[in-house]
Coordinates of C-alpha atoms in Angstrom, one line a residue:
M20 CA -19.9 107.2 44.2
A21 CA -20.8 105.2 47.3
R22 CA -21.0 106.7 50.8
I23 CA -18.8 104.8 53.1
V24 CA -18.5 105.2 56.9
V25 CA -15.4 103.8 58.7
I26 CA -15.6 103.1 62.4
G27 CA -12.2 103.9 64.0
A28 CA -9.0 105.4 62.7
G29 CA -6.6 102.5 63.2
M30 CA -4.0 101.5 60.7
G31 CA -6.1 98.8 58.9
A32 CA -9.1 101.2 58.8
M33 CA -7.1 104.0 57.3
A34 CA -5.6 101.6 54.8
A35 CA -9.1 100.7 53.7
A36 CA -10.2 104.3 53.7
A37 CA -7.4 105.5 51.4
R38 CA -8.0 102.7 48.9
L39 CA -11.7 103.2 48.9
A40 CA -11.3 107.0 48.4
V41 CA -9.0 106.4 45.4
A42 CA -11.7 104.1 43.9
G43 CA -14.0 107.1 43.8
H44 CA -16.0 106.7 47.0
R45 CA -16.9 109.3 49.6
V46 CA -15.3 108.1 52.8
T47 CA -15.8 109.4 56.4
V48 CA -14.0 108.1 59.4
F49 CA -15.5 108.4 62.8
E50 CA -13.0 108.0 65.6
R51 CA -14.0 108.0 69.3
G52 CA -10.6 109.3 70.4
E53 CA -8.8 112.5 69.5
T54 CA -6.2 111.0 67.2
Y55 CA -5.5 108.3 64.6
G56 CA -3.3 105.2 64.5
G57 CA -5.1 102.9 67.0
S58 CA -2.4 100.8 68.8
V59 CA 0.3 102.7 66.9
G60 CA 0.5 105.3 69.7
R61 CA 3.1 107.7 71.1
F62 CA 4.1 108.9 74.5
E63 CA 6.0 112.2 75.0
R64 CA 7.5 113.8 78.1
D65 CA 10.4 116.2 78.7
G66 CA 11.6 115.9 75.1
F67 CA 11.6 112.1 75.1
V68 CA 9.4 110.3 72.6
F69 CA 8.4 106.7 72.7
D70 CA 6.4 104.4 70.5
T71 CA 3.7 102.7 72.6
G72 CA 2.8 100.1 70.1
P73 CA 5.0 98.3 67.5
G74 CA 8.6 99.4 67.5
L75 CA 9.7 97.7 64.2
L76 CA 8.2 97.1 60.8
H77 CA 8.1 93.7 59.1
L78 CA 7.0 93.1 55.5
P79 CA 7.1 96.8 54.5
A80 CA 6.0 95.8 51.0
V81 CA 2.4 95.9 52.4
W82 CA 2.7 99.6 53.1
R83 CA 4.7 100.3 49.9
D84 CA 1.8 98.8 48.0
L85 CA -0.6 101.1 49.7
F86 CA 1.3 104.2 48.7
V87 CA 1.8 103.1 45.2
K88 CA -1.9 102.2 44.8
T89 CA -3.1 105.4 46.3
G90 CA -0.7 107.9 44.8
K91 CA 1.8 106.3 42.5
E92 CA 4.7 107.2 44.8
P93 CA 7.0 105.2 47.0
L94 CA 6.5 104.9 50.8
E95 CA 10.1 106.1 51.2
S96 CA 9.0 109.5 49.8
R97 CA 7.0 110.0 53.0
V98 CA 9.0 108.1 55.7
E99 CA 12.6 107.1 56.1
L100 CA 13.0 103.3 56.4
V101 CA 16.2 101.9 58.0
Q102 CA 17.1 98.2 57.9
V103 CA 18.0 97.1 61.5
D104 CA 21.3 95.2 61.6
P105 CA 21.7 93.1 63.6
A106 CA 18.0 92.2 63.4
S107 CA 18.1 91.1 67.0
R108 CA 20.4 90.3 69.9
H109 CA 19.5 87.4 72.2
L110 CA 20.7 87.0 75.8
F111 CA 19.9 83.5 77.0
A112 CA 19.4 82.2 80.5
D113 CA 22.9 80.5 80.6
G114 CA 24.6 83.8 79.6
T115 CA 25.0 83.0 75.9
D116 CA 24.9 86.1 73.8
V117 CA 24.3 86.0 70.0
A118 CA 23.5 88.7 67.5
L119 CA 21.5 87.6 64.4
P120 CA 22.1 89.5 61.1
N121 CA 19.1 91.0 59.3
A122 CA 17.6 89.0 56.4
S123 CA 20.5 86.6 56.0
R124 CA 19.8 82.9 56.6
A125 CA 23.5 82.1 56.0
G126 CA 24.5 84.8 58.5
V127 CA 22.0 83.5 61.1
V128 CA 23.3 80.0 60.7
A129 CA 26.9 81.1 61.1
A130 CA 26.1 83.3 64.1
L131 CA 24.3 80.4 65.9
D132 CA 27.1 78.0 65.2
A133 CA 29.6 80.4 66.6
A134 CA 27.7 81.2 69.8
L135 CA 25.8 78.0 70.5
G136 CA 28.2 75.4 69.1
A137 CA 28.7 73.5 65.8
G138 CA 25.5 72.0 64.5
S139 CA 23.2 74.6 66.1
G140 CA 23.0 76.7 63.0
E141 CA 22.4 73.7 60.8
R142 CA 19.4 72.6 63.0
W143 CA 18.0 76.1 62.9
G144 CA 18.5 76.2 59.1
E145 CA 16.7 72.9 58.6
F146 CA 13.8 74.1 60.8
L147 CA 13.6 77.2 58.5
V148 CA 13.2 75.0 55.5
R149 CA 10.1 73.4 57.1
A150 CA 8.9 76.8 58.2
R151 CA 9.2 77.9 54.5
D152 CA 7.0 75.0 53.5
A153 CA 4.4 76.1 56.0
W154 CA 4.6 79.7 54.7
D155 CA 4.3 78.6 51.0
R156 CA 1.3 76.5 51.8
S157 CA -0.6 79.2 53.7
R158 CA 0.7 82.6 52.5
R159 CA -1.7 83.2 49.6
P160 CA -5.0 81.7 51.0
L161 CA -4.4 82.9 54.6
L162 CA -3.0 86.4 54.0
E163 CA -3.9 87.6 50.6
E164 CA -7.4 86.2 50.0
P165 CA -10.7 86.8 51.8
L166 CA -11.6 83.9 54.2
P167 CA -13.9 81.5 52.4
A168 CA -17.4 80.8 53.7
D169 CA -16.1 77.5 54.9
P170 CA -12.7 78.0 56.5
S171 CA -12.4 74.5 57.8
R172 CA -9.3 73.8 55.6
F173 CA -7.4 76.2 57.7
G174 CA -8.0 74.0 60.8
R175 CA -5.2 71.7 59.5
D176 CA -1.7 72.7 60.4
P177 CA 0.6 73.2 57.4
Y178 CA 3.8 72.7 59.3
P179 CA 5.3 69.4 57.9
A180 CA 6.8 66.4 59.6
V181 CA 10.5 65.9 59.7
K182 CA 11.5 63.7 56.8
G183 CA 13.2 60.4 57.8
G184 CA 14.3 59.5 61.3
L185 CA 12.0 59.0 64.2
L186 CA 10.0 62.2 63.9
R187 CA 7.5 61.2 61.3
R188 CA 4.5 62.6 63.2
P189 CA 4.3 66.4 62.7
A190 CA 4.8 68.5 65.8
R191 CA 1.5 69.8 67.2
T192 CA 2.7 73.0 69.0
L193 CA 5.6 75.4 68.6
A194 CA 7.0 74.3 71.9
E195 CA 7.0 70.7 70.6
V196 CA 8.9 71.8 67.5
G197 CA 11.6 73.3 69.8
R198 CA 11.9 70.1 72.0
R199 CA 11.8 67.6 69.2
E200 CA 13.6 69.3 66.3
L201 CA 15.9 72.0 67.7
R202 CA 17.1 69.9 70.7
D203 CA 18.7 72.9 72.4
A204 CA 17.1 74.9 75.2
R205 CA 18.5 78.1 73.7
L206 CA 17.3 77.4 70.2
A207 CA 13.9 76.6 71.6
A208 CA 13.9 79.9 73.5
L209 CA 14.8 81.7 70.3
L210 CA 11.9 80.0 68.5
E211 CA 9.4 80.6 71.3
S212 CA 10.4 84.3 71.6
H213 CA 8.8 85.0 68.2
A214 CA 5.5 83.5 69.4
L215 CA 5.7 85.5 72.6
A216 CA 6.4 88.7 70.7
Y217 CA 3.0 88.3 69.0
G218 CA 1.2 87.3 72.2
F219 CA 1.0 83.6 71.6
D220 CA 1.7 81.0 74.2
P221 CA 4.3 78.6 72.7
A222 CA 2.9 75.7 74.7
T223 CA -0.5 75.9 73.0
V224 CA 0.1 77.8 69.7
P225 CA 0.1 75.4 66.7
A226 CA 3.4 74.5 65.0
S227 CA 2.4 76.7 62.0
A228 CA 3.6 79.7 64.1
A229 CA 7.0 78.6 62.7
V230 CA 6.1 81.1 59.9
L231 CA 6.7 84.0 62.3
P232 CA 10.5 83.6 62.6
Y233 CA 10.6 82.6 58.9
M234 CA 9.0 85.9 57.9
E235 CA 11.3 88.0 60.0
Q236 CA 14.5 86.3 59.0
T237 CA 13.5 86.2 55.3
F238 CA 12.0 89.6 54.8
G239 CA 13.9 91.6 57.4
S240 CA 13.2 94.1 60.2
W241 CA 12.9 97.8 59.5
Y242 CA 12.8 100.9 61.6
V243 CA 10.9 104.1 60.7
R244 CA 13.0 107.2 61.5
G245 CA 11.1 109.2 64.0
G246 CA 9.4 106.1 65.3
I247 CA 6.7 103.9 63.9
R248 CA 4.2 106.6 64.7
A249 CA 5.7 108.4 61.7
L250 CA 4.2 105.7 59.5
A251 CA 0.7 106.4 61.0
D252 CA 1.3 110.1 60.3
A253 CA 2.1 109.3 56.7
V254 CA -1.0 107.1 56.2
H255 CA -3.2 109.7 57.8
E256 CA -1.8 112.3 55.5
R257 CA -2.4 110.1 52.5
C258 CA -6.0 109.7 53.5
L259 CA -6.4 113.5 53.8
A260 CA -4.8 113.9 50.3
R261 CA -7.4 111.6 48.9
R262 CA -10.2 113.6 50.6
V263 CA -11.0 111.1 53.3
E264 CA -12.9 113.0 56.1
F265 CA -12.0 112.4 59.7
V266 CA -14.3 113.2 62.6
F267 CA -12.6 112.8 66.0
G268 CA -14.3 112.6 69.3
A269 CA -17.2 110.9 67.6
E270 CA -18.2 107.5 69.1
V271 CA -20.3 105.2 67.0
T272 CA -22.9 103.5 69.2
D273 CA -24.8 101.4 66.7
V274 CA -24.7 100.1 63.2
R275 CA -28.0 100.7 61.5
I276 CA -29.5 97.7 59.7
K277 CA -32.5 97.9 57.4
D278 CA -34.0 95.1 55.4
G279 CA -31.0 92.9 56.5
R280 CA -28.3 95.3 55.3
A281 CA -26.1 97.9 57.0
V282 CA -27.3 101.4 56.0
G283 CA -25.4 103.7 58.3
V284 CA -24.4 104.4 61.9
E285 CA -25.7 106.1 65.1
L286 CA -23.4 108.4 67.0
A287 CA -23.2 109.0 70.7
D288 CA -24.4 112.6 70.2
G289 CA -27.6 111.4 68.7
R290 CA -26.7 111.9 65.0
S291 CA -27.6 109.3 62.4
V292 CA -25.3 109.0 59.4
E293 CA -26.4 107.1 56.3
A294 CA -24.0 105.0 54.3
D295 CA -24.0 102.5 51.5
H296 CA -21.2 100.5 53.2
V297 CA -19.9 100.5 56.8
V298 CA -16.3 99.4 57.5
A299 CA -15.7 98.6 61.2
G300 CA -12.1 99.2 62.1
S301 CA -12.5 99.0 65.9
P302 CA -11.7 95.8 67.7
V303 CA -14.4 93.2 66.8
P304 CA -14.8 92.0 70.4
A305 CA -15.5 95.6 71.6
L306 CA -18.1 96.1 68.9
Y307 CA -20.0 93.1 70.2
R308 CA -19.4 93.9 73.9
D309 CA -20.6 97.5 73.5
H310 CA -23.6 96.4 71.4
V311 CA -22.5 98.5 68.4
L312 CA -23.3 95.3 66.5
G313 CA -26.8 94.3 67.5
W314 CA -26.5 90.5 67.5
D315 CA -27.3 89.0 70.9
S316 CA -26.4 85.4 70.3
R317 CA -22.8 84.4 71.3
E318 CA -22.9 82.0 68.3
D319 CA -22.4 85.1 66.2
W320 CA -19.2 86.1 67.9
P321 CA -16.1 85.2 66.1
R322 CA -14.3 82.5 68.1
Y323 CA -11.0 84.4 67.8
Q324 CA -12.1 87.0 70.2
E325 CA -12.2 84.4 73.0
S326 CA -8.8 82.9 72.0
V327 CA -6.8 86.1 72.4
R328 CA -5.9 86.3 76.1
T329 CA -2.6 88.3 76.1
G330 CA -1.6 91.9 76.2
R331 CA 1.5 94.0 76.7
V332 CA 3.3 95.8 79.5
T333 CA 5.5 98.5 78.1
V334 CA 7.9 100.5 80.2
C335 CA 9.2 103.7 78.7
L336 CA 12.7 104.7 80.1
A337 CA 14.3 108.1 80.0
L338 CA 18.0 107.7 80.5
R339 CA 20.9 110.1 80.9
G340 CA 23.9 109.5 78.7
A341 CA 24.0 108.6 75.0
R342 CA 23.6 105.1 73.7
E343 CA 27.0 103.4 73.3
D344 CA 28.4 102.7 69.9
G345 CA 27.5 99.4 68.4
A346 CA 24.5 98.8 70.6
A347 CA 21.8 96.5 69.2
H348 CA 18.5 98.2 68.3
R349 CA 16.6 95.2 69.6
T350 CA 17.7 92.8 72.3
V351 CA 15.6 89.9 73.6
V352 CA 16.5 89.0 77.2
H353 CA 15.2 85.5 77.8
S354 CA 13.6 84.3 81.0
T355 CA 15.8 82.5 83.4
D356 CA 12.7 80.3 84.3
R357 CA 11.1 79.4 81.0
A358 CA 8.8 76.8 82.6
D359 CA 7.3 79.2 85.1
E360 CA 6.9 81.9 82.4
L361 CA 4.9 79.7 80.2
A362 CA 2.9 78.2 83.1
A363 CA 2.1 81.7 84.3
L364 CA 0.9 82.8 80.9
G365 CA -1.4 79.8 80.6
A366 CA -2.7 80.3 84.1
G367 CA -3.4 84.0 83.7
R368 CA -0.8 85.2 86.3
L369 CA 2.4 87.2 86.2
C370 CA 5.7 85.4 86.3
E371 CA 8.7 86.3 88.3
R372 CA 11.2 86.4 85.5
P373 CA 9.6 87.5 82.2
T374 CA 11.2 87.5 78.8
V375 CA 11.6 91.1 77.8
V376 CA 12.2 92.9 74.5
V377 CA 14.5 95.9 74.8
L378 CA 14.3 98.5 72.0
R379 CA 17.1 101.1 71.8
P380 CA 16.5 103.1 68.5
G381 CA 19.3 105.6 68.9
D382 CA 17.2 108.1 67.0
E383 CA 17.9 111.7 67.7
R384 CA 14.4 112.7 66.8
L385 CA 13.2 110.9 69.9
L386 CA 15.5 112.7 72.3
P387 CA 15.8 116.1 74.0
D388 CA 19.5 116.1 73.0
G389 CA 22.4 113.8 72.2
G390 CA 23.2 113.3 75.9
H391 CA 20.2 111.1 76.6
E392 CA 18.6 107.8 75.4
A393 CA 15.0 106.7 75.1
V394 CA 14.5 103.0 75.6
T395 CA 11.3 100.8 75.7
V396 CA 11.0 97.5 77.4
T397 CA 8.0 95.2 76.7
A398 CA 6.7 91.9 78.0
T399 CA 3.8 89.7 77.0
V400 CA 1.3 89.3 79.9
P401 CA -2.1 87.8 80.5
A402 CA -4.8 90.4 79.7
G403 CA -8.1 88.7 80.2
D404 CA -11.5 90.3 80.0
S405 CA -12.5 93.6 81.6
S406 CA -13.0 92.3 85.1
S407 CA -9.9 90.1 85.2
S408 CA -7.7 92.9 83.7
E409 CA -8.9 95.3 86.3
N410 CA -8.2 92.8 89.0
L411 CA -4.7 92.1 87.6
W412 CA -3.6 95.6 86.8
G413 CA -6.3 97.8 88.2
E414 CA -6.8 101.5 88.5
G415 CA -6.6 101.5 92.3
A416 CA -3.6 101.3 94.6
A417 CA -3.3 97.5 94.6
G418 CA -3.3 97.3 90.8
A419 CA -0.8 100.1 90.5
M420 CA 1.5 98.5 93.0
G421 CA 1.3 95.2 91.1
A422 CA 2.1 96.9 87.8
Q423 CA 5.1 98.8 89.3
A424 CA 6.4 95.6 90.9
F425 CA 6.2 93.8 87.6
A426 CA 7.9 96.7 85.9
D427 CA 10.7 96.4 88.5
R428 CA 11.2 92.7 87.4
M429 CA 11.2 93.8 83.7
L430 CA 13.9 96.4 84.4
E431 CA 15.9 93.8 86.3
A432 CA 16.0 91.7 83.2
A433 CA 16.6 94.7 80.8
A434 CA 19.7 95.7 82.8
A435 CA 21.5 92.9 81.0
A436 CA 21.0 94.7 77.7
V437 CA 21.5 98.3 78.8
P438 CA 24.8 99.1 80.5
G439 CA 24.3 101.2 83.7
L440 CA 20.5 101.2 83.3
R441 CA 19.8 101.8 87.0
E442 CA 22.3 104.5 87.4
R443 CA 21.2 106.3 84.2
L444 CA 17.5 106.2 84.9
L445 CA 15.8 109.6 85.1
W446 CA 12.2 108.4 85.1
R447 CA 9.9 105.7 83.7
E448 CA 6.4 105.4 82.5
V449 CA 4.6 102.0 82.9
R450 CA 1.8 101.2 80.5
T451 CA -0.4 98.1 81.1
P452 CA -3.4 96.4 79.3
V453 CA -5.6 99.0 81.1
D454 CA -3.9 101.7 78.9
T455 CA -4.4 99.5 75.9
F456 CA -8.1 99.3 76.7
R457 CA -8.4 103.0 77.1
E458 CA -6.8 103.7 73.8
T459 CA -8.1 100.9 71.6
G460 CA -11.2 99.4 73.3
A461 CA -9.5 96.1 74.1
H462 CA -7.1 94.9 76.8
Q463 CA -5.7 92.3 74.5
V464 CA -3.3 92.7 71.5
P465 CA -4.3 90.4 68.6
G466 CA -1.7 88.3 66.7
P467 CA -1.7 87.4 63.1
A468 CA -3.9 84.6 61.7
L469 CA -2.4 81.1 61.9
A470 CA -3.6 77.9 60.4
G471 CA -4.1 74.8 62.6
A472 CA -5.6 74.6 66.1
H473 CA -9.0 73.7 64.5
G474 CA -9.3 77.2 63.2
E475 CA -9.3 78.9 66.6
L476 CA -6.7 81.4 65.5
L477 CA -8.6 82.7 62.5
P478 CA -9.8 86.2 63.1
A479 CA -13.2 87.5 62.0
A480 CA -13.8 87.4 58.3
N481 CA -13.6 90.8 56.5
S482 CA -17.2 90.3 55.3
S483 CA -19.6 90.3 58.3
P484 CA -22.8 88.2 58.5
V485 CA -24.6 91.4 57.5
P486 CA -24.3 92.6 53.9
G487 CA -22.8 96.0 53.6
L488 CA -20.8 95.7 56.9
Y489 CA -17.1 94.8 56.8
F490 CA -14.3 94.3 59.3
A491 CA -10.8 95.8 58.9
G492 CA -7.8 95.9 61.2
G493 CA -5.9 93.7 63.6
W494 CA -9.0 91.9 65.0
S495 CA -10.1 90.8 61.5
H496 CA -8.6 88.7 58.8
P497 CA -5.6 88.2 58.4
G498 CA -5.0 89.4 62.0
G499 CA -2.8 91.6 64.1
G500 CA 0.5 93.3 63.5
L501 CA 1.3 96.2 61.2
A502 CA 1.7 94.2 58.0
H503 CA -1.4 92.1 58.6
S504 CA -3.5 95.2 59.4
G505 CA -2.5 96.7 56.1
M506 CA -3.4 93.5 54.3
S507 CA -6.8 93.6 56.0
G508 CA -7.5 97.1 54.7
A509 CA -6.6 96.0 51.2
L510 CA -8.9 93.0 51.4
V511 CA -11.8 95.1 52.6
A512 CA -11.3 97.7 49.9
G513 CA -11.3 94.9 47.3
L514 CA -14.5 93.4 48.7
V515 CA -16.3 96.7 48.6
V516 CA -15.1 97.7 45.1
E517 CA -15.3 94.3 43.4
G518 CA -17.9 92.5 45.5
A519 CA -18.2 88.8 45.9
D520 CA -16.0 88.3 42.8
F521 CA -13.0 89.6 44.6
R522 CA -10.4 86.9 44.9
G523 CA -7.6 88.6 46.8
S524 CA -4.8 91.1 46.6
Q525 CA -2.5 91.0 43.6

């Protein structure tokens, strides 16, 4: 039985902890905050309840696998999963409105043809075939196996060139895929919205980001009744059932290294805790920034931490009046000035007309009564480092005014998706990258690992440069998002249990 210390109680860290405990190890989780879940947070007021992190679940098989492997029971025995249908509704700048069915390629093609004109669905379907090629080439090595010591092969983009015609040279960025292959501003906006949802700039993210819409439209979108926070509750309960110990309000200030190997941690209260292995589930950039990891050379920093520059603004809306029948759970209201939106994201400024994602769960567990509605509206924004984030959002009057003004613009866009929004509004809560930093230790929100871009979108490897120290969670391989964080926990557990012979999840 090995002694294992886990830093942080995020989703990836808890996934690793549960698996390691089942393998017979003694696992203790030290979390600086007072709760678990990391970015999977919750805000409550006046009987209204809001998810402050992810609102939907993709690839639920990752979490089903965790519950089977740690207790031989289905995930659905602990949470209620509901397939969202339609998967999403899209309101484009020209007023076009289309609802896309869940996990049905034929249905998506038909819906696009009906709303955007004949041939639109066919072009999207042909694009998905190429996206599937990219997925098939990268899924196993990029998501289910530890990063190799030499990850240079992932620097090549797996997205293929169009066969025949004039487009023999593969597209280099996702925006280029939209321009060259989809040839419709609305289809391009649909494509780019998937990248924006994960915090990627379509103008710079590699074409391999095509796997993002492919994953969603192939494997579907799911909602957890009671909110995604209910999934965090279930994972925490599973850890407790496997005798994982949680210590909250306990900040780790240093990883102890002896004879070149991690042997424990130091806590802010002066305690020293010995361990045979240390799993760091906190954001990797924060571990370096706060000197929890003692390497001074910036050459030791994973390049990924410098490539993630975006965060989220989330506005929680308490509305009077029930949700109307037939309302879509998720609506994407696209920017009416796409060029300015992308230029602003690249320049680190706020745009005037952001693309917003409106979530309307219609879940009575989130409401004071049936005569109200809880809605969240999110937008991807520049986050930057500590100083630039404070300048952009700030804790002072100027920053607060800027955040409220941007929230006003978000609600102006969201009104297209929520009938009578302004008249129904009781109150709102605006959350910025400053809140993300306070709760997770990073202003940014990491996206999933992507091949291409010379490897710049590869997160930190799960095995650190120091033996006995491992990285789990959204800032480590295979990246951010609920599914990818769960995969990260599985990879770390495999590396600890099986060592260097571990070749990936089965």
